[in-house]
Coordinates of C-alpha atoms in Angstrom, one line a residue:
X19 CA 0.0 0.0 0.0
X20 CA 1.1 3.2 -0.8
X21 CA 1.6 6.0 1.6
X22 CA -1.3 8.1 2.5
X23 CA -1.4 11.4 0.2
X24 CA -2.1 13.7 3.3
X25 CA 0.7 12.3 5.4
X26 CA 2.6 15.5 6.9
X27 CA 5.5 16.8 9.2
X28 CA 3.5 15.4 12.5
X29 CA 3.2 12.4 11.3
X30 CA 6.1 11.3 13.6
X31 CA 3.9 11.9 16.6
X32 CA 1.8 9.5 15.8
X33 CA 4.2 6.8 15.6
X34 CA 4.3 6.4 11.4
X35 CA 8.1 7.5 10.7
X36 CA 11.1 5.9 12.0
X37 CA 14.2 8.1 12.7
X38 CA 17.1 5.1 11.5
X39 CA 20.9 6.7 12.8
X40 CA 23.5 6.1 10.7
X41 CA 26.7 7.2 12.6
X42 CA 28.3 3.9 12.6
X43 CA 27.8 3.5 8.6
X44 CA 27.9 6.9 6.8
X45 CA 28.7 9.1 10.0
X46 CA 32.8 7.1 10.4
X47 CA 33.2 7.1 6.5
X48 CA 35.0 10.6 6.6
X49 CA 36.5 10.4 10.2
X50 CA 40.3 9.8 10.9
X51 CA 39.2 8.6 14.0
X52 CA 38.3 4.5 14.4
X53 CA 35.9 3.2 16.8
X54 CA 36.7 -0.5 18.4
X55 CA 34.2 -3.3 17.6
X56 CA 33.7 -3.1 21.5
X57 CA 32.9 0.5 21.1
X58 CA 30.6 0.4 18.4
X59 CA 28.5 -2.2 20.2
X60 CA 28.3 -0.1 23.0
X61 CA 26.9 2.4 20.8
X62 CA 24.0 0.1 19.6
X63 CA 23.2 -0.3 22.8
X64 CA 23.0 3.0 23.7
X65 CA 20.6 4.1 20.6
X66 CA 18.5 1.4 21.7
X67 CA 18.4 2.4 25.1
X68 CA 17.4 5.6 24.1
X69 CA 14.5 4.4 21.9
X70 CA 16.5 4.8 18.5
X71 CA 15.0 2.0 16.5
X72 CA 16.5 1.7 13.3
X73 CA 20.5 1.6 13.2
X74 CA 22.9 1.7 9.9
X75 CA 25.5 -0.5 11.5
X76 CA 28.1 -0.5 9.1
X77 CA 29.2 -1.7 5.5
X78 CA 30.6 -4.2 3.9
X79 CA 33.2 -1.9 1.7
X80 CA 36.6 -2.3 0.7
X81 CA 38.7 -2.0 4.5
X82 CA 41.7 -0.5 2.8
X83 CA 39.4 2.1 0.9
X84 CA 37.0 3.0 3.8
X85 CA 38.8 1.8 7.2
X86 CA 36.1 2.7 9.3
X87 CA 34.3 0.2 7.9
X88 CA 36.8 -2.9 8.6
X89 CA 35.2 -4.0 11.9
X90 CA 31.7 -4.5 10.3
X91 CA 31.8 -8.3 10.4
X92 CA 32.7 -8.3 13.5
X93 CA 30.4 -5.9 14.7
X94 CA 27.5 -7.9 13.4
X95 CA 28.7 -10.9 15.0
X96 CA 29.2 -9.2 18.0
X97 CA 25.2 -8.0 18.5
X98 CA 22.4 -10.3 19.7
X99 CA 19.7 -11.9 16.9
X100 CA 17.1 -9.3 18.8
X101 CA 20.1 -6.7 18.3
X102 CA 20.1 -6.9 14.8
X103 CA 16.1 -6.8 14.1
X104 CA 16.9 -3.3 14.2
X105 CA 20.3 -3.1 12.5
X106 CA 21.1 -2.1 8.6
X107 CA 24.1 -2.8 6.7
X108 CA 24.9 -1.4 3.7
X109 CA 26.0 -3.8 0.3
X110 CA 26.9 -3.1 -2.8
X111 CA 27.3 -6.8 -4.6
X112 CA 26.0 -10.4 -4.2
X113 CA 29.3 -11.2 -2.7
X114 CA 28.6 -8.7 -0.3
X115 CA 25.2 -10.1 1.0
X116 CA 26.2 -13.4 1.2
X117 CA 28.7 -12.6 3.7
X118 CA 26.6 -9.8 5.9
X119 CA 23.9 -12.5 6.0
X120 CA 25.9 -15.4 6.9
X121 CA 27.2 -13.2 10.0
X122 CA 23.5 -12.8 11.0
X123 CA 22.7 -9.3 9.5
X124 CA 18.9 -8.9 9.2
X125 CA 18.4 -5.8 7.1
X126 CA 20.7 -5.0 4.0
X127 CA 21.2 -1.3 1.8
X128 CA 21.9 -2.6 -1.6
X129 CA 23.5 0.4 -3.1
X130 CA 24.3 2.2 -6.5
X131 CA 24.7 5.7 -7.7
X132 CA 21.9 7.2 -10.2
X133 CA 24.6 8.5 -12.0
X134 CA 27.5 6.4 -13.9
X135 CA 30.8 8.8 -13.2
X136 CA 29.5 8.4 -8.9
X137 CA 29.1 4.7 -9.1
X138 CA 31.7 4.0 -10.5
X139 CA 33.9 6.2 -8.0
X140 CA 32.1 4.1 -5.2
X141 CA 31.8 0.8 -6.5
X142 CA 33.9 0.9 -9.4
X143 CA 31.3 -0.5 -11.6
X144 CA 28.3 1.1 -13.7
X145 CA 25.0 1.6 -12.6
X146 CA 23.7 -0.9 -15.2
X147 CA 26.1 -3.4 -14.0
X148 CA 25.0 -2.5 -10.4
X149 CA 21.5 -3.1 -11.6
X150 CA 22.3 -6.1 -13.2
X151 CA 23.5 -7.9 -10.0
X152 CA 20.8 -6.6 -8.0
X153 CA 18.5 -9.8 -8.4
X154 CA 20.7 -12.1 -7.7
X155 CA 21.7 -9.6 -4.4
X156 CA 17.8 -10.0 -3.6
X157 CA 17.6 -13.6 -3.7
X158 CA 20.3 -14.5 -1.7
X159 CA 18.9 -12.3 1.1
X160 CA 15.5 -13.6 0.7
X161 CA 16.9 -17.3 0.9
X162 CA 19.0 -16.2 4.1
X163 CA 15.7 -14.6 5.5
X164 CA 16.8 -10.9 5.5
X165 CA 15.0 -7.7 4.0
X166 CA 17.1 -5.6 1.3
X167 CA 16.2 -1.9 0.5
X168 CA 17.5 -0.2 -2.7
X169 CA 19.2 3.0 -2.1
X170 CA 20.1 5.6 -4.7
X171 CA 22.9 7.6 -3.8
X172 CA 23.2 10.6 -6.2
X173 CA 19.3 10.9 -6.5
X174 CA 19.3 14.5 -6.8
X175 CA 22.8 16.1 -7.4
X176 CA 26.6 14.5 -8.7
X177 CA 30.0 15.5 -7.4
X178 CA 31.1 15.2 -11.4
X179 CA 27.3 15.3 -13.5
X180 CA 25.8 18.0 -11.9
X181 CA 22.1 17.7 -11.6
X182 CA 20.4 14.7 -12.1
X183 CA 17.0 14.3 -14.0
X184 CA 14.4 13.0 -11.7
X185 CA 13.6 10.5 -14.6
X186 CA 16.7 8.6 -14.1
X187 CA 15.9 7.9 -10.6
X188 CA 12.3 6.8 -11.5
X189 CA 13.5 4.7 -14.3
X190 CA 15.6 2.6 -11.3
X191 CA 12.6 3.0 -9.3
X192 CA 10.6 1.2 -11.6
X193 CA 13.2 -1.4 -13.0
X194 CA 11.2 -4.7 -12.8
X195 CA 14.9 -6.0 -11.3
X196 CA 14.8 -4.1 -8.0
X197 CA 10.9 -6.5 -7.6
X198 CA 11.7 -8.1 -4.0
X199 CA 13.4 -4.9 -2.3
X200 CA 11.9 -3.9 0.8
X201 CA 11.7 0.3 0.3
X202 CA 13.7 2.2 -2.1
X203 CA 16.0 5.4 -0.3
X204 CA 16.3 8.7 -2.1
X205 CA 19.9 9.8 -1.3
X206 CA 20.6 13.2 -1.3
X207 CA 24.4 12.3 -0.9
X208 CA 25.8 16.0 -1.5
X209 CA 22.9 17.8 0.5
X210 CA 22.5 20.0 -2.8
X211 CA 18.7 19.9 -3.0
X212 CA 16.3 22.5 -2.0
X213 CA 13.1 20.9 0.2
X214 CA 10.8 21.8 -3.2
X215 CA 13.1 19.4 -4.9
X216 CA 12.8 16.7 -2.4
X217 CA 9.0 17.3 -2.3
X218 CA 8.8 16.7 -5.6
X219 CA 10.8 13.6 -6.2
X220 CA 9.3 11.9 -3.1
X221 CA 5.9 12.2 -4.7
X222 CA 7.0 11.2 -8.0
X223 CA 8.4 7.9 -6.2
X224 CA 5.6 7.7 -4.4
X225 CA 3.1 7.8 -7.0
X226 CA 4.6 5.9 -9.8
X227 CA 6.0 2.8 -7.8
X228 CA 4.8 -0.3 -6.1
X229 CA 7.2 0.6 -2.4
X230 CA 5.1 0.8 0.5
X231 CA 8.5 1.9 2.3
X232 CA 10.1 4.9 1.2
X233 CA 13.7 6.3 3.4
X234 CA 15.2 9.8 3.0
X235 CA 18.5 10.0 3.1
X236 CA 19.6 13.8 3.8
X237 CA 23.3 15.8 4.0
X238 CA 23.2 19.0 5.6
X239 CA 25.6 20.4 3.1
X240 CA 23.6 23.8 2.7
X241 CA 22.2 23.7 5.9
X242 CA 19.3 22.4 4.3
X243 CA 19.3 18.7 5.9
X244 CA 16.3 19.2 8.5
X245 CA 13.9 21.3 6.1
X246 CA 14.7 18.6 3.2
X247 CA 13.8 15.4 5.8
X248 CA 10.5 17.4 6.4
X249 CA 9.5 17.7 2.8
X250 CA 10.3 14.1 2.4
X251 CA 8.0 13.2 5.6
X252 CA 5.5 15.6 3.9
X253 CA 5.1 13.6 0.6
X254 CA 5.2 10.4 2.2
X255 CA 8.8 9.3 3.4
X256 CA 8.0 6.9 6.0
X257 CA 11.9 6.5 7.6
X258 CA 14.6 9.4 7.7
X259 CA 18.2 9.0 8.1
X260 CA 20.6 11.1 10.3
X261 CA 23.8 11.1 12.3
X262 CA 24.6 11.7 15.7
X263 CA 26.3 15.2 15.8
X264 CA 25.6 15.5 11.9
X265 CA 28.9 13.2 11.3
X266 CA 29.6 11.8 8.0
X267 CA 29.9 12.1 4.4
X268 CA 30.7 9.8 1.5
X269 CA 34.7 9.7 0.8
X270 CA 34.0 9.4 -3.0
X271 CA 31.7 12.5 -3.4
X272 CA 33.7 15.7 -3.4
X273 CA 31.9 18.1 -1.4
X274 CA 29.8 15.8 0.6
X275 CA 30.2 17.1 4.3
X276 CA 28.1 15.7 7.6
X277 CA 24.4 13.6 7.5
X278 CA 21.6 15.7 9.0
X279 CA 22.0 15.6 12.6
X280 CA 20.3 12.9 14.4
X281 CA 19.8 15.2 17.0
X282 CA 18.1 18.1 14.8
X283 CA 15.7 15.6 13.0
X284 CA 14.3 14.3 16.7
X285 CA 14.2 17.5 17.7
X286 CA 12.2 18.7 14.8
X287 CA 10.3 15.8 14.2
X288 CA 8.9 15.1 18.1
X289 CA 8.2 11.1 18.0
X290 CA 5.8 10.1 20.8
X291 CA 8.8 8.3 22.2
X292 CA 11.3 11.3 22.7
X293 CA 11.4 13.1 25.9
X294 CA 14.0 15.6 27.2
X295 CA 15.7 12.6 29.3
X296 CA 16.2 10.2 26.6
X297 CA 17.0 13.0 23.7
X298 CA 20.2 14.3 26.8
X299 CA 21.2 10.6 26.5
X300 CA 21.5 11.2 23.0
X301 CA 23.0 14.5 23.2
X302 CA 25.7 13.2 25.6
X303 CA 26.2 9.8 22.8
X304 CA 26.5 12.4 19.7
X305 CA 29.4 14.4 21.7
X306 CA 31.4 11.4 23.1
X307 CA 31.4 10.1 19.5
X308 CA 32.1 13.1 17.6
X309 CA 35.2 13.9 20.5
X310 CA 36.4 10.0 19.7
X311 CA 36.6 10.7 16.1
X312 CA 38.1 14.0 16.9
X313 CA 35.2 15.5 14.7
X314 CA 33.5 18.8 16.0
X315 CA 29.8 18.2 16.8
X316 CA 27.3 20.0 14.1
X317 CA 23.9 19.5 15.6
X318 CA 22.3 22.9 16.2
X319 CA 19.7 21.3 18.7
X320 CA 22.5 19.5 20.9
X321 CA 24.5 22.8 20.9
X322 CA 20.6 24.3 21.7
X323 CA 20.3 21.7 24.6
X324 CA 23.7 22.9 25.9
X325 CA 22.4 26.7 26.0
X326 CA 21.6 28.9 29.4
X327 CA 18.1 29.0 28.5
X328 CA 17.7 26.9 31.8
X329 CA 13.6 27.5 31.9
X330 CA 13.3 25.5 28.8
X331 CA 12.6 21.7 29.6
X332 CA 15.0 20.5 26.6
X333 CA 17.7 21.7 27.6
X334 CA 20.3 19.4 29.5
X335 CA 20.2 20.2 33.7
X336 CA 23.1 21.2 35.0
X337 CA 24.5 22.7 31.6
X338 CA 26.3 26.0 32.4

């Protein structure tokens, strides 16, 4: 079933879109700093705690081209089956499924760039040959009992096309090889797009294919990150992706800089299940990581929650 039409930005209080946190995927790919497998556990844990219930875990890239990522295996194996009900993991072949799944991974990101000249900078391959694998990719999930999602990185803007024509995303959208994902994500991997743009594309998606799941996937680039996830929301995004302290940013798109703040999208977006103890929690997470990383925090609301304006119930007691 498709999303309903009149679905807007408050839909989030009533429970219908899932904030999914992607620091330990998309938020490390830029850092210098590595977390430990011990670490990064620790961070599950501590989303979950805090009522975070989707989690980009990590990816199953090349270690020696994104380092950050080497640990993913590990990770996986190091969560709990219930653990991993709420974990993602990003793929980009066949090969690459077969082994996330056969750790115990639950929820795959098969992912390809609209755009030729960016897929083949992340994946070294094109997008047709991307697309090309893709059923295979879905069937060896589906045999091992996991969900896959199709993501579209580049869905919007390239770091060496320019803009991209919203036809060439809908034309992957509605590739008859992509029949047994999950939900399709509409990258906006540069944070180039203006929220008409997303609005626009969301509905296009959402009106012209048979996804019942569709996941936003914002940069903050041009500050527009938090604005862009609520025009996607609008139209009928029913997940949104963001990073704890607005880490992150893909290591083969020049001029990518940080994910939309985790922080920021809660703060805007008010689930039933956020309240000013657990969003601290997560304001105290986003800074240890982003001071791990050696990365300076970017979340306006966690700098907002660290303000004198004492009489206001979000921000943190105590802060000076």
């Amino acid at each position: 079933m498709k999303p309903d039409t009149n679905t807007d930005v408050l839909a989030a209080e009533r429970g219908t879109v899932v904030l999914r946190d992607v620091t330990l995927r998309d938020g490390l790919q830029l850092t210098g700093g590595l977390l430990s497998t011990e670490r990064k556990v620790q961070v599950v844990r501590e989303l979950l705690a805090a009522g975070v219930t989707a989690i980009e875990i990590g990816s199953m890239a090349r270690p020696d081209l994104v380092p950050s990522m080497a640990n993913t295996i590990e990770l996986i194996e190091a969560l709990t089956p219930e653990e991993l009900d709420h974990c993602f993991v990003w793929v980009a072949t066949p090969r690459n499924v077969a082994r996330a799944t056969a750790a115990g991974a639950r929820h795959l990101q098969y992912c390809l760039s609209v755009t030729d000249a960016h897929n083949q900078a992340n994946i070294g391959r094109t997008t047709e040959a991307s697309m090309e694998a893709l059923p295979e990719a879905v069937r060896l999930a589906r045999a091992a009992g996991a969900s896959i999602q199709l993501c579209l990185a580049t869905s919007f803007t390239c770091p060496f096309e320019g803009t991209v024509d919203p036809e060439r995303v809908l034309r992957l959208v509605l590739d008859p090889r992509a029949e047994g994902t999950s939900g399709v994500v509409i990258c906006d991997t540069l944070g180039q797009a203006s929220p008409g743009e997303v609005r626009a594309l969301v509905a296009r998606v959402r009106d012209s294919s048979r996804f019942a799941e569709i996941v936003f996937h914002g940069h903050d680039t041009w500050g527009m990150g938090v604005a862009n996830a609520l025009a996607a929301v609008s139209s009928g995004a029913s997940m949104i992706d963001g990073a704890l302290g607005g880490l992150g940013g893909c290591p083969f798109a020049p001029g990518a800089s940080g994910n939309t703040a985790t922080e920021d999208l809660l703060f805007a977006l008010r689930p039933e299940w956020l309240r000013e103890d657990n969003f601290g929690a997560l304001v105290r997470l986003g800074e240890a990581v982003t001071e791990e990383v050696g990365e300076a925090g970017r979340s306006k609301a966690a700098q907002g929650a660290r303000s004198r304006a004492a009489a206001f119930s979000w921000v943190i007691p105590g802060t000076e």
